C-alpha atoms as one frame of an Amber mdcrd trajectory, in Angstrom:
protein
 -70.357-136.660   8.833 -71.871-134.468  10.354 -75.312-135.059  12.874 -78.920
-134.341  11.147 -81.433-134.977  13.884 -81.233-136.602  17.281 -84.604-139.333
  18.757 -84.980-141.177  21.906 -83.054-144.100  20.859 -80.724-142.876  17.986
 -78.796-140.129  16.095 -79.302-139.721  12.481 -76.000-138.475  10.572 -74.942
-137.705   7.169 -72.803-140.067   5.879 -70.882-141.291   2.905 -71.632-145.241
   1.481 -67.756-145.404   0.633 -67.801-148.672  -1.586 -71.192-146.804  -3.958
 -69.980-143.491  -3.507 -73.343-141.948  -2.546 -74.540-139.622   1.109 -76.926
-142.068   2.826 -78.962-140.997   5.996 -77.430-142.981   8.683 -79.079-143.139
  11.713 -76.813-144.916  14.851 -78.494-146.665  17.370 -76.723-146.920  20.953
 -77.054-151.001  22.018 -77.562-150.968  25.520 -80.009-153.207  25.932 -77.773
-156.347  24.353 -79.294-158.829  22.040 -83.330-158.358  22.397 -82.572-154.442
  20.454 -80.386-156.753  18.131 -83.355-159.028  17.531 -85.965-156.593  17.271
 -83.408-153.999  15.039 -83.284-156.583  12.839 -86.737-157.869  12.236 -87.513
-154.054  11.844 -84.710-154.188   8.964 -86.431-157.450   7.546 -90.240-155.643
   7.506 -88.606-152.422   5.827 -86.384-153.974   2.725 -90.266-155.385   2.556
 -91.301-151.855   1.476 -89.943-151.768  -1.294 -91.907-148.556  -2.787 -91.796
-145.027  -4.490 -93.094-143.177  -1.511 -90.964-145.585   1.386 -87.223-145.294
   2.228 -85.599-148.387   2.114 -82.949-149.501   4.042 -79.470-149.610   1.611
 -76.857-151.299   4.912 -77.012-151.971   8.562 -75.466-153.777  10.874 -73.867
-154.166  14.486 -70.262-153.363  16.011 -70.160-153.846  19.901 -70.962-150.816
  20.836 -74.327-149.191  17.887 -76.767-150.908  15.338 -76.661-148.639  12.070
 -79.128-148.409   9.491 -78.375-146.483   6.098 -80.838-144.824   4.059 -81.147
-143.085   1.165 -80.811-139.381   1.588 -83.872-137.432   0.481 -83.131-133.736
   0.322 -85.679-131.476  -0.002 -86.615-130.856   3.810 -89.620-132.469   6.087
 -92.733-131.714   6.083 -92.379-130.397   9.609 -89.909-127.886   8.166 -92.093
-126.996   5.355 -94.898-126.389   7.529 -93.044-123.300   8.977 -91.941-122.543
   5.647 -94.986-121.513   3.168 -98.251-123.033   3.520 -99.568-125.578   1.339
-101.958-125.089  -2.041-105.006-127.503  -2.080-103.401-129.338  -5.210-100.363
-129.816  -3.089-102.273-130.955   0.594-104.422-133.823  -1.677-101.198-134.931
  -3.483 -99.495-135.153  -0.320-102.119-136.865   1.990-102.507-139.349  -1.779
 -98.463-140.144  -1.081 -98.338-140.682   2.619-102.317-142.703   2.446-100.467
-144.589  -0.411 -97.311-145.402   1.781 -98.750-146.316   4.582-101.745-148.430
   2.575 -98.767-150.969   1.147 -96.913-151.018   4.695-100.068-152.345   5.943
-100.814-154.888   3.375 -97.253-155.516   3.758 -97.646-156.016   7.595 -95.819
-153.291   8.907 -97.579-150.357  10.998 -95.376-146.999  11.088 -95.747-146.383
  15.379 -94.257-142.960  14.946 -95.882-141.078  11.792 -94.980-137.257  12.386
 -94.283-134.726  10.227 -90.584-135.116  11.016 -91.139-138.164   9.355 -92.207
-137.781   6.195 -90.125-136.765   3.566 -89.503-134.748   0.516 -87.585-135.140
  -2.708 -86.750-131.434  -4.817 -89.489-129.777  -6.249 -92.466-131.507  -4.605
 -94.661-129.969  -6.412 -94.147-131.119  -9.879 -95.486-134.357 -10.266 -92.853
-135.898 -10.443 -91.225-135.523  -6.716 -92.543-137.499  -4.472 -92.728-137.392
  -0.097 -91.277-140.339   1.144 -91.928-141.642   4.684 -89.266-142.642   6.909
 -88.776-142.905  10.353 -90.712-146.454  11.273 -88.984-147.396  15.222 -88.209
-149.996  16.421 -90.831-151.079  19.360
């Protein structure tokens, strides 16, 4: 496992799902708030599981131990919108394609009663070759609220 990122409540690690043998992003939350955090976490995971949509990263596994909560998500290896902005500017076609995909994902989430609450460039990930028509941006990072 290797550390990918760190937020206020969680760390994200590159890991391998052993039984199915594929790479995942593993979000680990220190369980310092006990049962209240566990209930919120389970509620959020259930909400995310309803969001099976091309522009959403949906959980592949979750659970808890005595020390932490974890959430495994598919690994999107094309980088984030935050890093893409730093690499090069987008052309007008890419901007409209990106907005269309993000808004479609958010519309789907909202129609299922889920509000993101922390949408930012670091929470928009890409599959490789975003500017090709068969590659999508994906929204992640729905926070524990």
